[in-house]
């Protein structure tokens, strides 16, 4: 017991003496603490940030409502699922520039260790309207476009992209590579199949100039005002109405 008491007193004296010793003085002044910069965002993180800006539930409900109730929107869906639209879509995806771009993006996502679904969602679209109060509230193609733009934060996404590009990170490379696909897009939409799709859309009251402008704005493929496409109708071919695989969009999705 005496040994334990002596050890306790020695420990208390030692700790007390250490507390009384003043800290060493640095003759050169206080040492500056440099904060460690956060790691640069990865490709998966950059793409996820953009995707989370879009309320997919609202857009899916909008698509379901118009697909069930609006004849003009139903015609749009049939046309973009036609054989000509499928050939156009696959021709775009098979271009060497597009194939290389998709391979590069996939490699960057794998290197970042993140998860990001590059392909389209396979979630089924229900034929049961979950909001019966709005079941018949449809106003044709332009009504669909107007409501879509209410839910799709185009301005916010564009500002976010501008900020990310200015940071000169991996997203800058992604955006520059995506913008470089503009000649491919213009080359593909000039093919006979794409022209027949455009003609069929026009014949059903779809503003193809508005649609083309929206697509270009999303991917940085804007055209100078003097080169904007005309609204002259293109003669349609009967093959546009041919049936094709379901849920294959005309809009290039990478």
JSON list of N, CA and C in Angstrom, two decimals, residues 12-13 41 77 94 119 128-129 132 134 137 175 200 219 250:
[
{"chain": "A", "resi": 12, "resn": "UNK", "atom": "N", "xyz": [1.78, 12.41, -9.52]},
{"chain": "A", "resi": 12, "resn": "UNK", "atom": "CA", "xyz": [1.14, 13.71, -9.39]},
{"chain": "A", "resi": 12, "resn": "UNK", "atom": "C", "xyz": [2.17, 14.83, -9.46]},
{"chain": "A", "resi": 13, "resn": "UNK", "atom": "N", "xyz": [3.31, 14.64, -8.79]},
{"chain": "A", "resi": 13, "resn": "UNK", "atom": "CA", "xyz": [4.36, 15.67, -8.83]},
{"chain": "A", "resi": 13, "resn": "UNK", "atom": "C", "xyz": [4.91, 15.84, -10.24]},
{"chain": "A", "resi": 41, "resn": "UNK", "atom": "N", "xyz": [-13.00, 16.65, -57.41]},
{"chain": "A", "resi": 41, "resn": "UNK", "atom": "CA", "xyz": [-14.16, 15.78, -57.69]},
{"chain": "A", "resi": 41, "resn": "UNK", "atom": "C", "xyz": [-13.84, 14.78, -58.80]},
{"chain": "A", "resi": 77, "resn": "UNK", "atom": "N", "xyz": [-44.16, 9.76, -79.62]},
{"chain": "A", "resi": 77, "resn": "UNK", "atom": "CA", "xyz": [-43.55, 8.54, -79.09]},
{"chain": "A", "resi": 77, "resn": "UNK", "atom": "C", "xyz": [-43.48, 7.47, -80.18]},
{"chain": "A", "resi": 94, "resn": "UNK", "atom": "N", "xyz": [-22.80, 4.33, -83.13]},
{"chain": "A", "resi": 94, "resn": "UNK", "atom": "CA", "xyz": [-21.72, 3.54, -83.74]},
{"chain": "A", "resi": 94, "resn": "UNK", "atom": "C", "xyz": [-20.63, 4.40, -84.36]},
{"chain": "A", "resi": 119, "resn": "UNK", "atom": "N", "xyz": [-26.00, 4.29, -68.98]},
{"chain": "A", "resi": 119, "resn": "UNK", "atom": "CA", "xyz": [-27.08, 3.99, -69.90]},
{"chain": "A", "resi": 119, "resn": "UNK", "atom": "C", "xyz": [-28.41, 4.46, -69.33]},
{"chain": "A", "resi": 128, "resn": "UNK", "atom": "N", "xyz": [-51.00, 2.82, -65.22]},
{"chain": "A", "resi": 128, "resn": "UNK", "atom": "CA", "xyz": [-51.98, 3.27, -64.24]},
{"chain": "A", "resi": 128, "resn": "UNK", "atom": "C", "xyz": [-51.63, 4.69, -63.82]},
{"chain": "A", "resi": 129, "resn": "UNK", "atom": "N", "xyz": [-52.58, 5.60, -63.97]},
{"chain": "A", "resi": 129, "resn": "UNK", "atom": "CA", "xyz": [-52.34, 6.99, -63.60]},
{"chain": "A", "resi": 129, "resn": "UNK", "atom": "C", "xyz": [-52.43, 7.13, -62.08]},
{"chain": "A", "resi": 132, "resn": "UNK", "atom": "N", "xyz": [-55.21, 10.73, -60.59]},
{"chain": "A", "resi": 132, "resn": "UNK", "atom": "CA", "xyz": [-56.39, 10.78, -61.45]},
{"chain": "A", "resi": 132, "resn": "UNK", "atom": "C", "xyz": [-56.97, 12.18, -61.59]},
{"chain": "A", "resi": 134, "resn": "UNK", "atom": "N", "xyz": [-55.48, 14.82, -62.31]},
{"chain": "A", "resi": 134, "resn": "UNK", "atom": "CA", "xyz": [-54.84, 15.46, -63.46]},
{"chain": "A", "resi": 134, "resn": "UNK", "atom": "C", "xyz": [-54.86, 14.57, -64.70]},
{"chain": "A", "resi": 137, "resn": "UNK", "atom": "N", "xyz": [-55.55, 16.49, -67.96]},
{"chain": "A", "resi": 137, "resn": "UNK", "atom": "CA", "xyz": [-54.99, 17.82, -68.09]},
{"chain": "A", "resi": 137, "resn": "UNK", "atom": "C", "xyz": [-53.78, 17.76, -69.02]},
{"chain": "A", "resi": 175, "resn": "UNK", "atom": "N", "xyz": [-16.48, 17.89, -70.83]},
{"chain": "A", "resi": 175, "resn": "UNK", "atom": "CA", "xyz": [-17.31, 18.83, -71.59]},
{"chain": "A", "resi": 175, "resn": "UNK", "atom": "C", "xyz": [-16.69, 19.14, -72.95]},
{"chain": "A", "resi": 200, "resn": "UNK", "atom": "N", "xyz": [-41.80, 13.44, -90.41]},
{"chain": "A", "resi": 200, "resn": "UNK", "atom": "CA", "xyz": [-42.95, 12.86, -89.72]},
{"chain": "A", "resi": 200, "resn": "UNK", "atom": "C", "xyz": [-43.31, 13.68, -88.48]},
{"chain": "A", "resi": 219, "resn": "UNK", "atom": "N", "xyz": [-25.92, 19.89, -74.92]},
{"chain": "A", "resi": 219, "resn": "UNK", "atom": "CA", "xyz": [-24.60, 19.31, -75.15]},
{"chain": "A", "resi": 219, "resn": "UNK", "atom": "C", "xyz": [-23.59, 20.31, -75.68]},
{"chain": "A", "resi": 250, "resn": "UNK", "atom": "N", "xyz": [-34.81, 9.19, -80.04]},
{"chain": "A", "resi": 250, "resn": "UNK", "atom": "CA", "xyz": [-34.09, 9.86, -81.13]},
{"chain": "A", "resi": 250, "resn": "UNK", "atom": "C", "xyz": [-32.97, 10.71, -80.58]}
]
